[in-house]
Coordinates of C-alpha atoms in Angstrom, one line a residue:
M1 CA 7.5 10.8 15.1
N2 CA 7.0 7.8 12.8
H3 CA 7.1 3.9 14.7
F4 CA 7.7 1.0 12.5
T5 CA 8.2 -2.4 13.7
P6 CA 10.7 -4.1 11.7
I7 CA 11.0 -8.1 11.2
L8 CA 14.8 -9.4 11.7
S9 CA 16.0 -6.4 9.9
L10 CA 14.8 -3.2 8.2
A11 CA 15.3 -1.8 4.6
C12 CA 14.9 1.4 3.4
I13 CA 15.1 1.8 -0.2
A14 CA 14.9 5.2 -1.7
S15 CA 14.9 4.5 -6.0
L16 CA 14.9 7.3 -8.3
L17 CA 15.1 5.6 -11.3
A18 CA 12.1 4.9 -13.1
I19 CA 11.5 0.9 -13.4
G20 CA 8.9 -0.4 -16.2
E21 CA 7.6 -4.2 -17.2
T22 CA 6.2 -5.4 -19.9
Y23 CA 3.9 -8.7 -19.2
R24 CA 0.8 -10.2 -20.4
D25 CA -0.7 -13.6 -19.3
Y26 CA -2.9 -14.8 -22.1
S27 CA -5.0 -16.9 -20.0
S28 CA -7.0 -13.9 -19.0
P29 CA -7.1 -10.2 -19.7
Y30 CA -4.1 -8.2 -18.1
V31 CA -5.2 -4.6 -17.1
D32 CA -2.6 -2.2 -15.7
P33 CA -3.8 0.1 -13.4
C34 CA -1.0 2.8 -14.7
G35 CA -2.3 2.4 -18.0
A36 CA -4.5 3.6 -20.4
S37 CA -6.7 0.2 -20.1
A38 CA -7.6 1.3 -16.3
T39 CA -11.1 2.6 -17.0
Q40 CA -10.9 5.7 -14.5
A41 CA -8.4 7.4 -12.7
H42 CA -9.1 8.1 -9.2
D43 CA -7.4 9.5 -6.1
G44 CA -3.7 9.1 -7.3
D45 CA -3.1 5.5 -6.9
I46 CA -6.9 3.9 -7.3
A47 CA -7.8 2.6 -10.9
Y48 CA -11.7 2.1 -11.3
N49 CA -13.8 -0.4 -13.1
P50 CA -17.3 0.6 -12.5
I51 CA -19.3 -2.7 -11.3
P52 CA -23.1 -2.6 -11.0
S53 CA -24.1 -2.7 -7.7
S54 CA -26.4 -4.9 -6.2
S55 CA -26.3 -3.4 -2.9
S56 CA -27.4 0.2 -2.0
R57 CA -24.8 2.7 -1.8
Q58 CA -23.6 3.5 2.1
K59 CA -21.4 5.5 3.7
R60 CA -17.7 5.8 4.9
G61 CA -14.4 3.8 4.5
A62 CA -14.6 0.3 2.4
T63 CA -16.3 -0.5 -0.7
A64 CA -20.1 -0.7 -0.5
I65 CA -20.2 -3.4 -3.5
R66 CA -20.5 -6.7 -2.3
E67 CA -19.3 -8.2 -5.8
R68 CA -15.8 -6.4 -5.3
L69 CA -15.0 -9.1 -2.2
W70 CA -12.8 -11.6 -2.8
P71 CA -14.9 -15.1 -2.3
N72 CA -14.6 -16.6 1.2
A73 CA -11.6 -13.8 1.8
R74 CA -8.9 -15.6 0.2
I75 CA -7.2 -13.3 -2.6
P76 CA -5.1 -15.8 -4.9
Y77 CA -1.9 -13.4 -6.2
K78 CA 0.8 -14.1 -8.5
I79 CA 4.3 -12.3 -8.1
S80 CA 6.3 -10.9 -11.1
P81 CA 9.8 -12.8 -11.5
T82 CA 11.3 -9.1 -11.7
F83 CA 11.0 -8.6 -7.8
D84 CA 14.2 -9.4 -6.4
S85 CA 14.6 -11.2 -3.4
Y86 CA 14.4 -8.1 -0.9
E87 CA 11.1 -6.9 -2.6
Q88 CA 9.6 -10.2 -2.7
S89 CA 10.3 -10.5 0.9
L90 CA 8.8 -7.1 1.8
L91 CA 5.8 -8.0 0.0
Y92 CA 5.3 -11.4 1.4
E93 CA 5.6 -9.3 5.1
A94 CA 3.1 -6.8 4.0
M95 CA 0.7 -9.7 3.3
R96 CA 1.6 -11.7 6.7
Q97 CA 0.7 -8.5 8.5
W98 CA -2.9 -8.0 6.9
E99 CA -3.2 -11.7 7.7
A100 CA -1.9 -11.6 11.1
R101 CA -5.0 -10.1 12.7
T102 CA -7.6 -10.4 10.0
C103 CA -9.5 -13.5 8.2
V104 CA -8.2 -12.3 4.8
R105 CA -6.0 -15.2 3.5
F106 CA -3.8 -15.0 0.5
Y107 CA -2.7 -18.2 -1.5
E108 CA -0.4 -18.6 -4.9
R109 CA -2.4 -18.8 -7.8
P110 CA -2.2 -22.3 -9.6
S111 CA -1.8 -22.7 -12.9
T112 CA -5.1 -24.3 -13.5
H113 CA -6.7 -21.3 -11.7
N114 CA -9.2 -19.5 -14.2
Q115 CA -10.6 -17.0 -11.3
S116 CA -9.7 -13.2 -10.7
Y117 CA -6.5 -13.0 -9.2
A118 CA -4.1 -10.1 -7.9
Y119 CA -0.8 -9.9 -9.9
Y120 CA 2.3 -7.9 -8.4
F121 CA 4.4 -6.4 -10.9
K122 CA 7.1 -3.4 -11.2
G123 CA 4.7 -1.0 -13.3
G124 CA 5.1 2.9 -13.9
C125 CA 3.3 3.9 -10.4
C126 CA 2.2 2.7 -7.4
A127 CA -1.3 1.7 -7.9
S128 CA -4.0 -1.1 -7.4
Y129 CA -7.6 -1.6 -8.1
V130 CA -10.2 -1.5 -4.9
G131 CA -11.0 -5.2 -4.6
R132 CA -11.7 -7.8 -7.0
Q133 CA -12.7 -6.8 -10.2
S134 CA -14.7 -9.4 -12.5
V135 CA -15.0 -13.4 -12.2
S136 CA -12.2 -13.9 -15.0
Y137 CA -9.2 -11.1 -14.5
Q138 CA -5.8 -10.7 -14.0
Q139 CA -5.7 -7.5 -12.2
G140 CA -2.4 -5.6 -11.9
I141 CA -1.2 -4.2 -8.5
S142 CA 1.8 -2.1 -10.1
L143 CA 4.5 -1.6 -7.0
G144 CA 7.0 0.4 -9.3
S145 CA 9.7 3.1 -8.8
G146 CA 9.5 4.5 -5.1
C147 CA 7.0 1.7 -3.8
T148 CA 9.7 -0.3 -1.9
T149 CA 8.4 0.3 1.6
I150 CA 6.5 -1.6 4.1
S151 CA 3.7 0.9 4.2
K152 CA 3.0 1.4 0.6
Y153 CA 2.7 -2.6 0.0
L154 CA 0.5 -2.3 3.0
H155 CA -1.2 0.2 1.7
E156 CA -1.8 -1.1 -2.1
I157 CA -2.9 -4.5 -0.7
G158 CA -5.3 -2.4 1.5
H159 CA -6.8 -1.4 -1.9
V160 CA -6.8 -5.2 -3.3
I161 CA -9.0 -6.0 0.1
G162 CA -11.7 -3.3 -0.9
F163 CA -10.3 0.0 0.9
W164 CA -10.5 3.5 -0.8
H165 CA -8.8 6.0 0.9
E166 CA -9.9 7.0 4.3
Q167 CA -10.2 10.8 3.4
S168 CA -12.4 9.7 0.7
R169 CA -15.6 9.3 3.2
P170 CA -18.4 10.7 2.7
D171 CA -18.3 12.0 6.2
R172 CA -14.7 13.5 6.0
D173 CA -15.4 17.1 5.8
E174 CA -16.7 16.7 9.6
Y175 CA -13.1 15.9 10.3
I176 CA -10.6 17.2 8.0
R177 CA -10.3 20.3 5.7
I178 CA -9.0 20.1 2.4
L179 CA -6.6 23.0 1.4
T180 CA -6.8 22.8 -2.1
E181 CA -4.8 26.5 -2.7
N182 CA -1.8 24.4 -1.6
M183 CA -2.4 21.3 -3.9
N184 CA -0.2 20.9 -7.4
P185 CA -2.1 21.9 -10.3
G186 CA -4.3 19.3 -11.5
T187 CA -4.4 17.3 -8.5
Q188 CA -7.3 18.1 -7.1
S189 CA -9.6 15.3 -8.3
N190 CA -7.5 13.0 -6.1
F191 CA -9.3 14.2 -2.9
R192 CA -13.0 13.7 -4.0
I193 CA -15.6 12.0 -1.8
Q194 CA -16.5 8.5 -3.2
E195 CA -20.1 7.6 -3.1
E196 CA -19.3 3.6 -3.2
I197 CA -17.8 3.5 0.4
D198 CA -19.0 1.9 3.2
S199 CA -17.1 2.2 6.9
M200 CA -19.7 -0.5 8.8
G201 CA -19.8 2.2 11.7
V202 CA -16.4 2.3 12.4
G203 CA -15.3 6.0 13.3
Y204 CA -12.8 7.8 11.1
D205 CA -9.6 6.7 11.3
Y206 CA -6.6 9.4 11.1
N207 CA -3.9 6.8 11.7
S208 CA -5.4 4.5 8.7
I209 CA -2.7 3.2 6.6
M210 CA -5.2 4.3 4.0
H211 CA -5.2 7.6 4.9
Y212 CA -3.2 10.3 2.8
S213 CA -0.4 12.4 4.7
S214 CA -1.0 16.2 5.1
T215 CA 1.3 17.1 2.5
T216 CA 0.2 14.6 -0.1
F217 CA 0.2 16.2 -3.7
G218 CA 1.2 19.2 -2.0
S219 CA 5.1 19.3 -2.7
G220 CA 5.8 20.0 1.0
R221 CA 3.1 22.0 1.3
T222 CA -0.2 20.9 4.0
T223 CA -3.1 19.7 1.8
L224 CA -5.1 18.6 4.5
V225 CA -5.4 19.1 8.5
A226 CA -8.0 17.5 11.2
H227 CA -10.3 20.2 12.6
D228 CA -8.7 19.8 15.6
S229 CA -5.2 20.9 15.1
S230 CA -3.8 18.3 17.7
I231 CA -4.5 15.7 15.8
P232 CA -1.9 14.7 13.5
V233 CA -2.8 13.0 10.0
G234 CA -1.7 10.5 8.1
G235 CA 1.5 8.9 7.4
A236 CA 0.9 5.8 9.0
V237 CA 3.5 2.6 8.6
E238 CA 1.4 0.3 10.0
L239 CA -1.9 -1.1 10.2
S240 CA -4.1 0.8 12.5
E241 CA -6.5 -1.0 14.8
L242 CA -9.6 0.3 13.0
D243 CA -7.9 -1.3 9.5
I244 CA -8.1 -4.7 11.1
L245 CA -11.4 -4.1 12.3
Q246 CA -13.0 -2.7 9.3
A247 CA -11.2 -5.5 7.2
N248 CA -12.9 -8.4 9.3
L249 CA -16.2 -6.7 9.0
L250 CA -15.9 -6.3 5.8
Y251 CA -15.6 -10.3 5.2
Q252 CA -17.9 -10.8 8.2
C253 CA -15.5 -13.6 9.2
D254 CA -13.8 -14.9 12.6
S255 CA -10.6 -13.1 12.9
E256 CA -10.3 -15.1 16.3
N257 CA -10.3 -18.7 14.6
P258 CA -9.2 -17.9 11.0
P259 CA -8.0 -20.4 8.9
P260 CA -4.2 -21.3 8.4
S261 CA -2.3 -19.2 6.3
E262 CA -0.7 -20.3 2.8
L263 CA 2.0 -18.1 2.8
P264 CA 5.6 -19.0 2.8
P265 CA 7.2 -18.4 6.4
P266 CA 9.7 -15.6 6.6
V267 CA 13.2 -16.3 5.6
A268 CA 16.3 -14.9 7.4
S269 CA 18.7 -15.1 4.4
D270 CA 16.0 -12.9 2.6
L271 CA 15.6 -10.4 5.0
E272 CA 19.5 -10.3 5.7
Q273 CA 20.5 -9.8 2.2
T274 CA 23.4 -8.1 1.3
L275 CA 22.8 -4.7 -0.1
P276 CA 23.0 -4.4 -4.2
D277 CA 25.9 -3.1 -6.0
L278 CA 25.8 0.7 -5.0
P279 CA 29.3 1.8 -3.9
D280 CA 28.3 5.5 -4.4
C281 CA 24.8 5.5 -2.4
H282 CA 23.9 3.5 0.0
M283 CA 24.5 3.2 4.0
D284 CA 24.4 -0.2 6.8
F285 CA 23.1 0.9 10.1
N286 CA 23.2 -0.8 13.3
N287 CA 20.6 -0.5 16.0
D288 CA 22.9 1.7 18.2
Y289 CA 23.0 4.8 15.2
E290 CA 21.7 8.1 15.8
G291 CA 22.2 10.5 13.3
V292 CA 21.0 12.2 9.6
V293 CA 20.6 10.2 6.6
K294 CA 21.1 12.6 3.8
S295 CA 21.4 12.2 -0.2
D296 CA 25.0 11.8 -1.4
N297 CA 27.3 14.4 -1.3
Y298 CA 24.6 16.7 0.3
P299 CA 24.4 19.9 0.5
S300 CA 26.8 19.8 -2.4
T301 CA 26.2 18.9 -6.0
Y302 CA 25.0 15.4 -6.5
S303 CA 24.5 13.0 -9.1
P304 CA 20.5 12.6 -10.5
N305 CA 18.7 9.5 -11.0
Q306 CA 21.0 7.5 -8.3
N307 CA 19.3 4.4 -6.8
C308 CA 20.0 4.6 -3.3
A309 CA 19.6 1.7 -0.4
Y310 CA 20.0 2.4 3.3
R311 CA 19.0 -0.4 5.6
I312 CA 18.9 -0.6 9.6
R313 CA 19.7 -3.4 11.4
V314 CA 18.1 -3.6 14.7
P315 CA 16.7 -6.7 17.4
E316 CA 13.9 -8.4 16.4
G317 CA 10.7 -7.2 18.5
T318 CA 12.1 -3.7 18.9
K319 CA 10.8 -0.4 17.1
T320 CA 13.1 2.2 15.0
E321 CA 12.5 6.1 15.6
C322 CA 12.8 8.1 12.4
D323 CA 12.0 12.0 12.1
H324 CA 10.8 13.4 9.0
C325 CA 10.7 10.4 7.1

């Protein structure tokens, strides 16, 4: 059973439409992690530009290359104007959750800024680079079709901060087993081990927001399992305690006395927005609802390529439980 904590309200958006955007900021090179300009593709949602390392390679979950860290744990960002108010509020909430218990801070890129910054846009996939890529660089974080959930936003921001996938750790085979026979054709490379990883002594985290689910790239078939069959693997919808610990260790900063946030405060009107004009495929639930959410007209024939929206309203501070999400 998955648990997640909504802030004022929870919206689950299921999008089946391809979303694309053409954008270029001529003040610095634009690199789309979904496009051919990315030097190498890794692990499904990671783009990778090699950076010569001044540090030795080490073991486990975050980048071991110090040049990939953001100076003073401060990450400048810019958000594409094509995000609607709900998507923006969800993105701000994901950044707030990373800030809440770590010393990492996000701030909007000033117009005079000429250093690397994170650019959130609607590309053709859910993808990001790992950490900062160079001194002067606009690096894209693609949050396109099918990405509009708090867990996916948290995950991609984790890559921006400097995290690889948890199951890419060099010691992962001590904890999980990879079932290559169940993988979709051509996806085996997404499960490779990465040597450019350091977890700073933190144990393997089955609950990490950076961990694949047990059926990733398997079309419903199990592709990875824990050696201890009683341990569920992946599928996190919030940051784990070890995600938080590693972020603070990675940036070697004081999470108890962090600098103030520079993100805008939550706006109730953003989170309480009305559903988009989708008369054929949307549902709005109150906190006392119990039932099953299905595709429109399921199990009978239903139209392909529908854009569906499902929103659940609950009191602040409560949790919503969802089976088989």
